[in-house]
XYZ file of C-alpha atoms in Angstrom:
559
model
C -24.924 26.181 5.264
C -24.577 24.082 2.094
C -27.316 22.828 -0.126
C -29.312 19.666 0.188
C -28.479 18.593 -3.314
C -25.764 16.091 -4.099
C -23.642 18.727 -5.816
C -20.711 19.701 -3.535
C -20.813 22.983 -1.699
C -18.192 25.426 -2.862
C -18.673 28.200 -0.353
C -15.754 30.599 -0.479
C -14.739 32.816 2.438
C -11.577 34.878 2.119
C -10.324 35.738 5.603
C -7.538 38.223 6.005
C -7.304 39.245 2.381
C -6.272 42.707 3.437
C -2.890 41.233 4.251
C -2.143 40.169 0.632
C -1.021 43.662 -0.437
C 0.309 44.057 -3.898
C 2.766 41.190 -3.860
C 2.520 38.310 -6.355
C -0.088 35.844 -4.973
C 1.219 32.538 -3.811
C -0.141 29.299 -5.342
C -3.360 28.208 -3.581
C -2.914 25.252 -1.290
C -5.723 22.675 -1.262
C -6.073 20.682 1.938
C -8.564 17.864 2.323
C -9.853 16.652 5.744
C -10.887 13.013 6.075
C -11.980 11.112 9.150
C -14.986 10.466 11.324
C -17.123 13.409 12.563
C -16.665 12.124 16.143
C -12.937 12.993 15.851
C -13.543 16.684 15.346
C -13.194 17.074 11.628
C -15.526 20.076 11.408
C -13.967 21.974 14.329
C -10.492 21.268 12.971
C -11.499 22.882 9.665
C -12.921 25.810 11.479
C -9.663 26.207 13.476
C -7.717 26.312 10.242
C -10.172 28.909 8.761
C -10.060 30.978 11.873
C -13.856 31.167 12.029
C -16.844 28.863 12.329
C -17.948 27.835 8.801
C -18.196 24.018 8.808
C -21.120 22.387 10.631
C -21.666 18.802 11.689
C -25.383 19.095 10.886
C -27.011 18.175 7.549
C -24.365 19.852 5.386
C -21.964 17.213 6.530
C -23.659 14.852 4.108
C -21.751 16.477 1.207
C -18.235 17.781 0.515
C -17.757 21.467 1.377
C -14.939 23.961 0.750
C -14.148 27.221 2.401
C -11.074 29.368 1.896
C -8.870 31.629 4.068
C -5.684 33.599 3.655
C -2.914 33.556 6.191
C -1.218 36.746 7.363
C 1.704 36.105 4.953
C -0.591 35.954 1.980
C -0.982 32.249 1.582
C -4.485 31.233 0.400
C -5.748 27.958 1.704
C -8.734 26.000 0.458
C -10.066 23.665 3.154
C -12.212 20.757 1.797
C -14.158 18.798 4.366
C -15.359 15.432 3.287
C -18.491 13.830 4.702
C -18.304 10.592 6.791
C -17.727 8.641 3.557
C -15.483 6.146 5.331
C -18.097 5.101 7.898
C -18.889 1.421 7.642
C -22.585 2.153 7.150
C -22.310 4.169 3.920
C -22.674 2.624 0.499
C -20.000 2.335 -2.185
C -22.044 4.564 -4.481
C -22.055 7.317 -1.865
C -18.283 6.983 -1.479
C -17.671 7.180 -5.182
C -19.926 10.275 -5.678
C -18.331 12.146 -2.780
C -14.841 11.384 -3.920
C -15.707 12.922 -7.294
C -17.419 15.861 -5.542
C -14.291 16.463 -3.456
C -12.007 16.386 -6.453
C -14.142 18.677 -8.586
C -13.736 21.405 -5.938
C -10.023 21.724 -6.679
C -8.923 21.962 -10.278
C -5.237 22.195 -9.383
C -5.185 19.009 -7.299
C -4.700 18.128 -3.629
C -1.633 19.375 -1.752
C -2.199 17.504 1.490
C -4.679 15.057 3.064
C -5.259 15.563 6.807
C -6.187 12.261 8.361
C -8.061 13.457 11.455
C -8.045 11.213 14.603
C -8.610 11.911 18.240
C -6.183 11.053 21.076
C -9.200 10.831 23.341
C -11.323 8.288 21.348
C -10.569 4.624 20.976
C -9.318 3.621 17.571
C -12.162 1.872 15.821
C -12.613 -0.447 12.859
C -13.856 2.583 10.892
C -10.565 4.353 11.132
C -8.719 1.291 9.761
C -11.359 1.064 7.053
C -10.791 4.618 6.160
C -7.067 4.141 5.668
C -7.487 1.110 3.536
C -10.202 2.809 1.461
C -7.988 5.758 0.740
C -5.202 3.450 -0.314
C -7.472 1.419 -2.556
C -8.881 4.513 -4.283
C -5.670 6.440 -4.787
C -2.927 3.782 -4.376
C -0.031 3.871 -1.933
C 0.956 7.234 -3.371
C -1.629 8.831 -1.189
C 0.704 8.477 1.792
C 3.162 10.954 0.169
C 0.511 13.586 0.850
C -0.828 12.544 4.182
C -0.450 14.330 7.493
C -1.754 12.802 10.725
C -3.741 15.407 12.635
C -4.629 14.465 16.202
C -7.411 16.424 17.947
C -8.042 16.941 21.714
C -4.605 18.512 22.134
C -5.901 20.153 25.318
C -5.394 16.769 26.943
C -1.612 17.164 26.864
C 0.687 19.475 28.771
C 4.052 20.638 27.215
C 6.282 17.754 25.979
C 3.610 15.132 26.888
C 2.690 14.669 23.180
C 6.000 13.011 22.268
C 5.853 10.959 25.568
C 2.484 9.646 24.332
C 4.029 8.208 21.206
C 6.944 6.724 23.009
C 4.990 5.088 25.840
C 1.383 4.293 24.966
C 0.670 5.019 21.303
C -1.744 2.523 19.758
C -0.289 0.264 17.024
C -2.581 1.661 14.383
C -1.256 5.193 14.957
C 2.260 3.982 14.663
C 1.378 2.304 11.403
C -0.140 5.568 10.025
C 2.928 7.500 11.093
C 5.218 5.076 9.364
C 3.166 5.364 6.198
C 3.103 9.197 6.175
C 6.732 9.668 7.041
C 5.998 10.657 10.624
C 4.166 13.872 9.646
C 1.931 14.727 12.595
C 0.451 17.726 14.320
C -1.509 18.093 17.546
C -4.637 20.323 17.421
C -6.313 22.010 20.351
C -9.679 23.114 18.951
C -10.914 24.300 22.340
C -8.310 27.056 22.886
C -9.181 30.739 22.560
C -5.525 31.733 22.225
C -5.103 33.095 18.758
C -1.369 32.601 18.970
C -1.771 28.906 19.635
C -4.212 28.609 16.758
C -1.911 30.301 14.390
C 1.056 28.130 15.436
C -1.032 24.993 14.761
C -1.874 26.159 11.260
C 1.844 27.046 10.737
C 2.796 23.521 11.631
C 0.360 22.152 8.990
C 1.759 24.501 6.360
C 5.324 23.498 7.249
C 4.472 19.860 6.568
C 2.739 20.863 3.294
C 5.879 22.694 2.236
C 7.929 19.582 3.097
C 5.540 17.447 1.031
C 5.873 19.784 -1.953
C 9.657 19.654 -1.641
C 9.695 15.856 -1.635
C 7.247 15.312 -4.570
C 9.155 15.413 -7.804
C 8.479 18.480 -9.912
C 5.646 19.291 -7.514
C 3.240 17.129 -9.467
C -0.077 17.128 -7.596
C -1.798 13.869 -6.650
C -5.076 14.490 -8.491
C -3.427 15.655 -11.732
C -1.210 12.582 -11.581
C -4.198 10.358 -11.332
C -5.843 12.107 -14.305
C -8.651 13.922 -12.463
C -9.920 17.402 -13.444
C -12.976 19.414 -12.601
C -15.625 20.258 -15.200
C -15.951 16.614 -16.429
C -17.996 15.218 -13.550
C -20.207 12.838 -15.687
C -17.270 11.346 -17.458
C -15.246 10.973 -14.247
C -18.107 9.473 -12.330
C -18.733 6.914 -15.006
C -15.024 6.060 -15.148
C -14.760 6.019 -11.404
C -17.692 3.563 -11.067
C -16.021 1.278 -13.626
C -12.699 1.331 -11.828
C -14.257 1.018 -8.385
C -16.352 -1.957 -9.475
C -13.356 -3.879 -10.735
C -10.957 -2.713 -8.058
C -13.464 -3.741 -5.383
C -13.770 -7.056 -7.139
C -10.010 -7.764 -7.448
C -8.549 -5.866 -4.509
C -9.107 -8.582 -1.968
C -8.803 -12.003 -3.500
C -9.680 -13.461 -0.101
C -13.443 -13.003 -0.818
C -13.009 -14.808 -4.132
C -11.287 -17.764 -2.451
C -13.996 -17.871 0.184
C -17.058 -17.895 -2.081
C -15.993 -19.536 -5.360
C -17.480 -23.029 -5.576
C -14.550 -24.382 -7.505
C -12.027 -23.671 -4.752
C -13.303 -26.206 -2.266
C -10.197 -28.263 -2.993
C -6.712 -26.921 -3.820
C -3.285 -28.313 -4.672
C -1.540 -29.489 -1.504
C 2.044 -29.245 -0.429
C 2.806 -31.898 2.187
C 5.408 -31.276 4.900
C 6.045 -33.955 7.525
C 8.605 -32.007 9.405
C 8.048 -31.054 13.066
C 10.785 -28.404 13.003
C 9.823 -24.737 12.769
C 9.789 -23.635 9.191
C 10.092 -20.145 7.729
C 8.764 -19.526 4.215
C 10.578 -16.707 2.415
C 9.353 -15.577 -1.031
C 11.651 -13.753 -3.437
C 9.853 -11.099 -5.626
C 11.211 -8.500 -8.021
C 12.224 -7.860 -11.610
C 14.249 -10.255 -13.646
C 17.904 -9.115 -13.637
C 18.073 -7.859 -10.070
C 19.594 -11.082 -8.675
C 16.582 -12.881 -7.183
C 17.909 -16.361 -7.947
C 21.422 -15.532 -6.790
C 20.057 -14.134 -3.534
C 18.125 -17.359 -3.038
C 21.352 -19.349 -3.496
C 23.140 -17.132 -0.969
C 20.427 -17.842 1.627
C 20.502 -21.602 0.851
C 24.266 -21.686 1.079
C 24.586 -23.570 -2.232
C 23.725 -23.096 -5.890
C 20.153 -24.438 -6.384
C 18.359 -21.817 -8.351
C 19.634 -21.247 -11.955
C 21.296 -17.777 -12.100
C 19.545 -15.056 -14.079
C 22.934 -14.241 -15.528
C 23.191 -17.569 -17.289
C 21.845 -17.988 -20.838
C 18.488 -19.618 -20.606
C 18.666 -19.732 -16.814
C 15.903 -17.217 -15.975
C 13.347 -18.622 -13.597
C 10.217 -19.467 -15.538
C 8.182 -20.987 -12.732
C 8.018 -20.863 -8.980
C 10.595 -23.143 -7.387
C 11.322 -23.989 -3.748
C 14.417 -25.249 -2.003
C 15.053 -25.862 1.653
C 17.956 -25.335 3.984
C 18.468 -25.813 7.731
C 20.158 -22.906 9.575
C 22.578 -24.024 12.259
C 20.922 -23.500 15.627
C 18.017 -22.017 13.737
C 14.882 -22.831 11.750
C 14.351 -24.583 8.558
C 14.148 -22.119 5.688
C 12.000 -22.634 2.597
C 13.133 -20.206 -0.118
C 10.536 -19.731 -2.858
C 11.888 -18.067 -6.089
C 9.159 -16.470 -8.213
C 9.591 -15.795 -11.926
C 9.477 -12.225 -13.200
C 5.839 -11.906 -12.187
C 5.891 -8.178 -12.527
C 7.913 -7.849 -15.783
C 5.846 -5.930 -18.373
C 6.214 -8.751 -20.846
C 4.393 -11.477 -18.968
C 0.716 -12.328 -19.396
C -2.064 -12.260 -16.815
C -2.426 -15.994 -17.235
C 1.192 -16.534 -16.375
C 0.992 -14.262 -13.323
C -2.157 -15.854 -11.935
C -0.803 -19.404 -12.374
C 2.508 -18.672 -10.595
C 0.766 -16.762 -7.792
C -1.251 -19.894 -7.072
C 1.884 -22.022 -7.214
C 3.744 -19.682 -4.883
C 0.938 -19.688 -2.258
C 0.581 -23.468 -2.519
C 4.290 -24.011 -1.770
C 4.047 -21.837 1.290
C 1.401 -23.967 2.932
C 1.720 -22.622 6.433
C 1.908 -18.984 5.370
C 4.596 -16.598 4.253
C 6.981 -15.262 6.917
C 8.570 -12.615 4.707
C 8.453 -11.290 1.150
C 11.936 -10.341 -0.016
C 11.622 -7.444 -2.534
C 14.902 -7.744 -4.402
C 16.344 -4.558 -5.980
C 19.814 -3.774 -7.273
C 21.929 -1.052 -5.797
C 23.570 -0.649 -9.155
C 20.643 -0.653 -11.506
C 18.347 2.248 -12.408
C 14.863 2.082 -10.890
C 12.397 1.270 -13.728
C 8.666 1.661 -14.155
C 8.299 -2.041 -13.604
C 9.786 -1.756 -10.108
C 7.590 1.123 -9.263
C 4.421 -0.749 -10.274
C 5.517 -3.902 -8.412
C 4.505 -2.566 -4.994
C 0.961 -1.586 -6.080
C 0.595 -4.950 -7.922
C 1.623 -6.835 -4.840
C -0.968 -4.966 -2.779
C -3.676 -5.617 -5.412
C -3.002 -9.349 -5.284
C -2.225 -9.799 -1.590
C -3.916 -6.739 -0.045
C -2.111 -3.913 1.908
C -1.292 -6.315 4.782
C 1.656 -7.459 2.711
C 3.594 -4.276 3.582
C 3.942 -5.655 7.134
C 5.908 -8.604 5.722
C 8.239 -6.980 3.148
C 11.994 -6.819 3.484
C 13.962 -4.923 0.806
C 17.001 -6.892 -0.266
C 19.600 -4.852 -2.176
C 21.978 -6.906 -4.353
C 25.255 -5.546 -5.759
C 26.962 -5.402 -2.409
C 30.207 -6.322 -4.187
C 30.102 -3.129 -6.205
C 29.482 -0.960 -3.160
C 32.388 -2.723 -1.297
C 34.683 -2.166 -4.261
C 33.960 1.602 -3.948
C 34.320 1.387 -0.113
C 30.670 2.275 0.331
C 28.069 1.051 2.694
C 24.295 0.929 2.057
C 23.815 3.995 4.132
C 26.409 5.817 1.957
C 24.392 4.804 -1.122
C 21.176 6.284 0.335
C 22.901 9.492 1.485
C 24.381 10.109 -2.007
C 21.021 10.299 -3.740
C 18.390 7.706 -2.879
C 15.628 7.672 -5.533
C 12.262 8.818 -4.159
C 10.678 5.393 -4.959
C 13.130 3.548 -2.695
C 12.439 6.144 0.151
C 8.813 5.388 -0.216
C 9.205 1.600 -0.290
C 11.392 1.602 2.824
C 8.962 3.832 4.670
C 6.001 1.623 3.847
C 7.846 -1.517 4.960
C 9.106 -0.114 8.232
C 12.662 0.541 7.022
C 13.593 -3.112 6.796
C 16.516 -3.477 4.422
C 19.666 -5.608 3.928
C 22.543 -5.552 1.572
C 23.641 -8.737 -0.175
C 26.935 -9.568 -1.865
C 26.081 -12.626 -3.907
C 29.556 -12.733 -5.517
C 31.547 -13.327 -2.349
C 33.024 -16.795 -1.610
C 33.599 -15.804 2.079
C 31.489 -18.178 4.157
C 31.679 -15.932 7.181
C 30.408 -12.961 5.159
C 27.629 -15.010 3.658
C 26.500 -16.272 7.142
C 26.452 -12.635 8.387
C 24.266 -11.581 5.564
C 21.712 -14.324 6.198
C 21.674 -13.623 9.889
C 20.864 -9.979 9.234
C 17.982 -11.063 6.989
C 16.669 -13.521 9.602
C 16.817 -10.793 12.219
C 14.349 -8.832 10.118
C 12.153 -11.976 9.783
C 12.119 -12.311 13.576
C 11.200 -8.665 13.925
C 8.297 -9.165 11.434
C 7.033 -12.043 13.488
C 7.259 -10.038 16.693
C 5.391 -7.184 15.066
C 2.692 -9.427 13.717
C 2.160 -11.565 16.783
C 4.220 -14.487 15.443
C 1.725 -14.954 12.669
C 2.880 -15.487 9.117
C 1.110 -13.812 6.180
C -1.948 -15.870 5.284
C -5.243 -15.365 3.533
C -8.364 -17.445 2.905
C -6.565 -19.549 0.269
C -3.788 -20.448 2.722
C -6.312 -21.565 5.273
C -8.014 -23.734 2.686
C -4.709 -25.293 1.735
C -3.965 -26.070 5.296
C -7.367 -27.613 5.827
C -7.041 -29.847 2.776
C -3.474 -30.633 3.631
C -4.585 -31.840 7.108
C -7.323 -33.955 5.609
C -5.015 -35.474 3.048
C -2.393 -36.368 5.686
C -5.053 -38.004 7.788
C -6.285 -40.041 4.850
C -2.738 -40.975 3.985
C -2.100 -42.097 7.615
C -5.167 -44.326 7.585
C -4.288 -45.906 4.296
C -0.701 -46.494 5.208
C -1.693 -48.070 8.480
C -3.657 -50.655 6.551
C -0.882 -51.102 4.040
C -3.211 -50.680 1.085
C -0.806 -49.942 -1.815
C -3.538 -50.059 -4.362
C -5.581 -47.424 -2.542
C -2.552 -45.227 -2.284
C -2.013 -45.306 -6.014
C -5.701 -44.577 -6.662
C -5.603 -41.680 -4.246
C -2.478 -40.276 -5.943
C -4.108 -40.471 -9.383
C -7.268 -38.817 -8.090
C -5.354 -36.044 -6.466
C -3.336 -35.371 -9.583
C -6.483 -35.068 -11.701
C -8.088 -32.933 -9.083
C -5.014 -30.753 -8.840
C -4.958 -30.175 -12.646
C -8.621 -29.265 -12.839
C -8.630 -26.970 -9.791
C -5.377 -25.309 -10.945
C -6.975 -24.646 -14.316
C -10.048 -23.086 -12.790
C -8.012 -20.995 -10.302
C -5.764 -19.765 -13.054
C -8.749 -18.731 -15.188
C -10.307 -16.924 -12.284
C -7.248 -14.956 -11.359
C -6.488 -14.134 -14.988
C -10.018 -12.776 -15.401
C -9.665 -10.596 -12.328
C -6.291 -9.113 -13.404
C -7.473 -8.560 -16.977
C -10.646 -6.858 -15.860
C -8.790 -4.579 -13.482
C -6.269 -3.623 -16.190
C -8.966 -2.962 -18.789
C -11.061 -0.906 -16.387
C -8.058 1.331 -15.507
C -7.098 1.827 -19.157
C -10.665 2.622 -20.165
C -11.198 5.042 -17.301
C -8.007 6.956 -17.929
C -8.681 7.139 -21.679
C -12.064 8.635 -21.024
C -10.594 11.100 -18.535
C -7.914 12.188 -21.006
C -10.494 12.685 -23.740
C -12.676 14.730 -21.450
C -9.761 16.891 -20.481
C -8.821 17.446 -24.094
C -12.372 18.443 -24.919
C -12.331 20.894 -22.029
C -9.008 22.353 -23.086
C -10.331 22.781 -26.661
C -13.460 24.530 -25.359
C -11.231 27.030 -23.381
C -9.131 27.622 -26.488
C -12.229 28.230 -28.620
C -13.611 30.670 -26.028
C -10.333 32.619 -25.929
C -10.261 32.874 -29.733
C-alpha cells in the first residue's frame, strides 16, 4: 500500500457512500494524524476509517490519505503523517513531508489529532513533536488540535476522568491546556461497532466545535498561504522559512556558540533577600508604565499618557513588599509596536535580560480592557515565543488595565469576558493557563492597590510552583550570572586590598567591554530578526504568486 517514491500517497477509499442519498453533500473534513508509530497512529486511522487501510510497514515513510463517509453523509479525509517528529529524522525529511501532507488537502486542515498512548511513557520525542508543530505553524495550531489517547481498553467506565485528576503526566496537562481540553479516548482493540462509531462521533463533535470557534471558518492551511498544485514553489519557500526560523527560533544556541558572547554586561545585586523580576510587555498605550507604578506603590516610570513620557528604553525600579519579597519591575519600551526597528528591539531585549540577572519570574502581558485588540497585540505572542522560545508561555500573566472603567459600569473582569471576549484573548488566556488580573491604575485607594498587587503576586507564586521554583532563564542568563559572580569575586579581592586605582581601571575596562559586547549582540539579534522577517515575506510572496498563476490557469481552462 503506497508507493516507494517521495510523492505522497493519495489513496481514496469511500466507505459507506450508499448512505449519502440525494442530499446536498456536506463539506469534506480533513483530519491529520501526528505522533509516533508506537502510540498507535496507524490503528487509530484505521478505526476512524472503519477498515484496515494504513500500515506501519514501509508506507509509513510517506504521508498517506484515505477517505470514508459516515452514516449521516459526512465525508472524512484521514491523513496519516510519517514519524516526522522522531528525533532521528532530518530537517529536510520533515520539510518535505509537511509539504506532502498539505498538498493532499486543497481546502486546508480542519483538525490535527495529536496521538499519544496512556500506556507508554511520555518521551522526549513527544515534547519535540509539540514544539516542532508550534514552530512550523505558530501557536495558532492549537486552535485545531485534539488530544487523542490510545489504549482506551485500559480504562473502565469513568476511570478516564479519574486518570486526569489523579495521575496525569504534566506534559499531558500542558497539551490539554493548549488545545482547550479537547480530548478523546480511543480503544482500537474493540470489535464493538457501536463503540467505534461513538469514538468517531466524539472526534467529529470536537471538529464541529473547532469550526464554530474559528472566525469565518478560515482553515489553518489557507490562512498560512498553502495550496496544492504548487509543490516546487512551496517547498522552496518552506526551506527558506525553515532555515531562518530554525536559526532564530531558539536564541539559546546562538548565545552558547557565538565567540563574541563570552562576556556580557553585568547587573550587580548585593542583596541577600529573595528577589522577583517582573517584566512588563505590551503595546504602547495599554498602560504598561502606569501598571509598573501601581506595583511599585509610587510614580517612578513616566506615564505613557504624558507628552514625551513614552518609555524609550528598558528601565528597572525596585520595591520591597511588606512581609514579602523584593520586586524588580522592568518596563520595556513598545518592543512590538509596528513602527520600531529590529535594531531597537534587539538592543532592548538584551538590556531587559541583563537587568533580570537571576532570571525572570513572570512576564506581565499588559492589555487594556477598554481598547480594541490590534494586529500588533496579536503578533506580540508569536514574537515573544520567537525570541524567548515557547517556554515563555509558562511565565505569562495577562494584566488588564482599565479597571476604573469597568468599575464605573459596575462590571467585573468576568462580566467583560462573558459579554463578548475577543477570540485572541481567549487563546492567550488558554495558552498561559488562565492567569489574569485586573488593574485599576487610577485609584488612590491604598487598600485597593495592595489587593491588586497581592493578586498579581499570587499568580507569580503559582508560576514558581508550576515550574519548580525556577525563574525563566536561557543560556544568556546563565552567562550573565557566571560573569556576575566572577566580577563580584574580583571586586571583593580588590576592595579587600583597598586598591582604588585598580578599581577605577576595572570600571573603565568593564565599560569599554560592555559597549563592545552590546554592539556585537545587538548586531547579531538584529540580523536574526531581519532574516526571519525577510524569509517570511519572500516565502509568502512566492506562495501568493503561485496561487495566482494556478487560479489563472483554471480560468483559462474554463474559457
